[in-house]
Coordinates of C-alpha atoms in Angstrom, one line a residue:
X1217 CA 0.0 0.0 0.0
X1218 CA 1.2 3.5 -0.7
X1219 CA 2.1 5.3 2.6
X1220 CA 0.7 8.6 1.4
X1221 CA -1.2 10.8 3.7
X1222 CA -3.6 12.9 1.7
X1223 CA -4.2 15.4 4.5
X1224 CA -0.6 16.5 5.0
X1225 CA 1.5 15.8 1.9
X1226 CA 1.5 18.1 -1.0
X1227 CA 2.2 17.4 -4.7
X1228 CA 3.0 13.9 -6.1
X1229 CA 4.6 13.1 -9.4
X1230 CA 3.7 9.6 -10.8
X1231 CA 6.2 8.6 -13.4
X1232 CA 6.4 5.7 -15.9
X1233 CA 2.9 4.2 -15.2
X1234 CA 1.2 2.3 -18.0
X1235 CA -2.4 3.3 -18.9
X1236 CA -3.8 0.6 -16.7
X1237 CA -1.5 1.6 -13.9
X1238 CA -2.6 5.2 -14.3
X1239 CA -6.3 4.2 -14.1
X1240 CA -5.7 2.0 -11.1
X1241 CA -3.7 4.6 -9.3
X1242 CA -6.3 7.3 -9.9
X1243 CA -9.0 5.0 -8.4
X1244 CA -6.6 4.1 -5.4
X1245 CA -6.0 7.8 -4.6
X1246 CA -9.7 8.7 -4.9
X1247 CA -10.5 5.8 -2.5
X1248 CA -7.9 6.9 0.0
X1249 CA -9.0 10.6 -0.2
X1250 CA -12.7 9.5 0.2
X1251 CA -11.8 7.6 3.4
X1252 CA -10.8 10.8 5.1
X1253 CA -13.5 13.0 3.8
X1254 CA -15.8 14.0 6.7
X1255 CA -17.5 17.0 8.3
X1256 CA -14.2 18.1 9.9
X1257 CA -12.2 18.2 6.7
X1258 CA -13.6 18.2 3.2
X1259 CA -11.9 16.9 0.1
X1260 CA -12.6 18.0 -3.5
X1261 CA -11.0 16.0 -6.4
X1262 CA -10.7 17.5 -9.9
X1263 CA -9.7 15.0 -12.7
X1264 CA -7.9 16.8 -15.5
X1265 CA -8.0 14.5 -18.6
X1266 CA -7.2 16.6 -21.7
X1267 CA -6.0 13.6 -23.6
X1268 CA -8.4 10.8 -24.3
X1269 CA -11.4 11.4 -21.9
X1270 CA -11.1 7.9 -20.6
X1271 CA -11.9 8.5 -17.0
X1272 CA -15.1 10.4 -16.9
X1273 CA -16.8 7.5 -15.1
X1274 CA -14.7 8.4 -12.0
X1275 CA -16.9 11.5 -11.7
X1276 CA -19.5 9.3 -10.1
X1277 CA -17.4 9.2 -6.9
X1278 CA -18.7 11.6 -4.2
X1279 CA -15.3 13.4 -3.7
X1280 CA -14.8 14.0 -7.5
X1281 CA -16.4 17.4 -8.0
X1282 CA -15.2 18.1 -11.6
X1283 CA -13.9 16.4 -14.7
X1284 CA -11.9 18.8 -16.8
X1285 CA -11.3 17.9 -20.4
X1286 CA -11.4 21.2 -22.3
X1287 CA -10.1 24.8 -22.0
X1288 CA -13.3 26.4 -20.7
X1289 CA -13.8 23.9 -17.9
X1290 CA -10.2 24.2 -16.8
X1291 CA -10.4 28.0 -16.8
X1292 CA -13.6 28.1 -14.8
X1293 CA -12.4 25.6 -12.1
X1294 CA -8.8 26.7 -11.8
X1295 CA -9.7 30.4 -11.5
X1296 CA -12.6 29.6 -9.2
X1297 CA -10.4 27.7 -6.8
X1298 CA -7.7 30.4 -6.9
X1299 CA -10.2 33.1 -6.0
X1300 CA -11.5 30.9 -3.2
X1301 CA -8.0 30.3 -1.8
X1302 CA -7.1 34.0 -2.0
X1303 CA -10.2 34.9 -0.1
X1304 CA -9.6 32.3 2.6
X1305 CA -6.0 33.6 3.0
X1306 CA -6.9 37.3 2.9
X1307 CA -9.8 37.1 5.3
X1308 CA -8.0 34.6 7.5
X1309 CA -10.9 32.2 7.4
X1310 CA -10.5 29.0 9.5
X1311 CA -11.5 26.2 7.1
X1312 CA -10.3 22.6 6.7
X1313 CA -10.4 21.5 3.0
X1314 CA -8.1 20.1 0.3
X1315 CA -8.4 20.4 -3.5
X1316 CA -6.7 17.7 -5.5
X1317 CA -5.9 18.3 -9.2
X1318 CA -5.2 14.9 -10.8
X1319 CA -3.6 15.6 -14.2
X1320 CA -3.7 12.4 -16.2
X1321 CA -1.1 13.4 -18.8
X1322 CA 1.2 16.2 -17.9
X1323 CA 2.5 16.7 -21.5
X1324 CA -1.0 16.9 -23.0
X1325 CA -2.1 19.3 -20.2
X1326 CA 0.9 21.6 -21.0
X1327 CA 0.0 21.5 -24.7
X1328 CA -3.6 22.4 -24.3
X1329 CA -3.8 24.7 -21.3
X1330 CA -4.3 28.4 -22.2
X1331 CA -1.2 30.6 -21.6
X1332 CA -3.1 32.8 -19.2
X1333 CA -3.8 29.8 -16.9
X1334 CA -0.1 29.0 -16.5
X1335 CA 0.4 31.6 -13.8
X1336 CA -2.9 30.5 -12.2
X1337 CA -1.5 26.9 -11.9
X1338 CA 1.9 28.2 -10.7
X1339 CA 0.2 30.3 -7.9
X1340 CA -2.0 27.4 -6.8
X1341 CA 1.0 25.0 -6.9
X1342 CA 3.3 27.3 -4.9
X1343 CA 1.2 29.3 -2.5
X1344 CA -1.6 27.4 -1.0
X1345 CA -1.2 24.3 1.2
X1346 CA -4.7 23.2 0.6
X1347 CA -4.0 22.6 -3.1
X1348 CA -2.3 19.3 -4.1
X1349 CA -1.4 18.4 -7.7
X1350 CA -1.0 14.7 -8.6
X1351 CA 0.5 14.5 -12.1
X1352 CA 1.1 11.5 -14.4
X1353 CA 3.5 11.0 -17.3
X1354 CA 6.6 9.4 -18.7
X1355 CA 10.0 11.1 -18.2
X1356 CA 9.8 12.4 -21.7
X1357 CA 6.3 13.9 -21.1
X1358 CA 7.5 15.6 -17.9
X1359 CA 10.4 17.1 -19.8
X1360 CA 8.6 18.2 -22.9
X1361 CA 7.4 21.7 -21.7
X1362 CA 9.4 24.6 -20.3
X1363 CA 6.8 27.0 -19.0
X1364 CA 6.9 28.2 -15.4
X1365 CA 4.4 25.6 -14.2
X1366 CA 6.1 22.7 -16.0
X1367 CA 9.4 23.7 -14.4
X1368 CA 7.8 23.6 -10.9
X1369 CA 6.4 20.1 -11.5
X1370 CA 9.8 18.8 -12.7
X1371 CA 11.4 20.1 -9.5
X1372 CA 9.1 18.0 -7.3
X1373 CA 11.0 15.1 -5.9
X1374 CA 8.1 13.4 -4.2
X1375 CA 6.4 10.7 -6.1
X1376 CA 5.6 7.2 -7.4
X1377 CA 8.0 5.5 -9.8
X1378 CA 6.7 2.7 -11.9
X1379 CA 9.8 2.1 -14.0
X1380 CA 13.5 1.3 -13.6
X1381 CA 15.2 4.0 -11.6
X1382 CA 18.1 4.4 -13.9
X1383 CA 15.8 5.1 -16.9
X1384 CA 14.7 8.5 -15.6
X1385 CA 16.2 11.4 -13.7
X1386 CA 13.2 13.3 -12.3
X1387 CA 12.8 11.4 -9.0
X1388 CA 16.0 10.9 -7.0
X1389 CA 16.7 8.6 -4.1
X1390 CA 20.0 8.1 -2.3
X1391 CA 19.3 4.4 -1.7
X1392 CA 18.8 3.6 -5.4
X1393 CA 21.3 3.5 -8.3
X1394 CA 21.7 2.2 -11.9
X1395 CA 21.9 -1.3 -10.6
X1396 CA 18.5 -1.2 -8.8
X1397 CA 16.3 -4.0 -10.3
X1398 CA 13.4 -3.6 -12.5
X1399 CA 10.1 -3.6 -10.7
X1400 CA 7.6 -6.4 -10.9
X1401 CA 3.9 -6.0 -11.8
X1402 CA 1.9 -4.0 -9.2
X1403 CA 5.1 -2.6 -7.7
X1404 CA 6.4 0.9 -7.6
X1405 CA 9.0 3.0 -5.7
X1406 CA 7.4 5.5 -3.3
X1407 CA 10.0 8.4 -3.2
X1408 CA 10.0 10.9 -0.4
X1409 CA 12.8 12.9 1.3
X1410 CA 15.5 11.4 -1.0
X1411 CA 14.6 7.8 -0.1
X1412 CA 12.7 5.2 -2.1
X1413 CA 10.5 2.5 -0.6
X1414 CA 9.3 -0.4 -2.7
X1415 CA 5.6 -0.7 -2.4
X1416 CA 2.9 -3.1 -3.6
X1417 CA 0.1 -1.3 -5.5
X1418 CA -3.3 -3.0 -4.8
X1419 CA -5.7 -3.4 -7.6
X1420 CA -8.9 -1.4 -7.0

């Protein structure tokens, strides 16, 4: 099981997952988030699927409040959440909530997002602890864009690695090297604080 605490940890980069692994990981994260959603802390999941629109059925889950697959829906939700977070911060409102933006394909997202939304994403990513981005892609997809938001995402060293450690350079861990073995099915490295932990990913 992934030792990920959705209440306290921030952004997570998922690297090298196959399409089936992406779908299963999405469902697993949504399940874990839903387990801690209650009257004391509310969770809101936004699935950003600009590529193939394969995951709209996940919108049936209670914590999934939006499914974003086009420029207009992304603009409405991203700017709406930013305005909400600014108001909470400026008015010092005591509220317990988390927004999770699950970007299914980071390269396609970077290709299709409007330029005026890049600073919105950057501000959400950097400035508000209630906002958590979970991004998916291959090493090549993570490295394909050079805007300010993409640069931030590439700097994140906290994530899940579904591929051989030596075949990528985004996530780093002092206890792994080029000799580290290839992972088996349903296995991944959970990387946090420069250390990697081999975990079994349950099927959901």
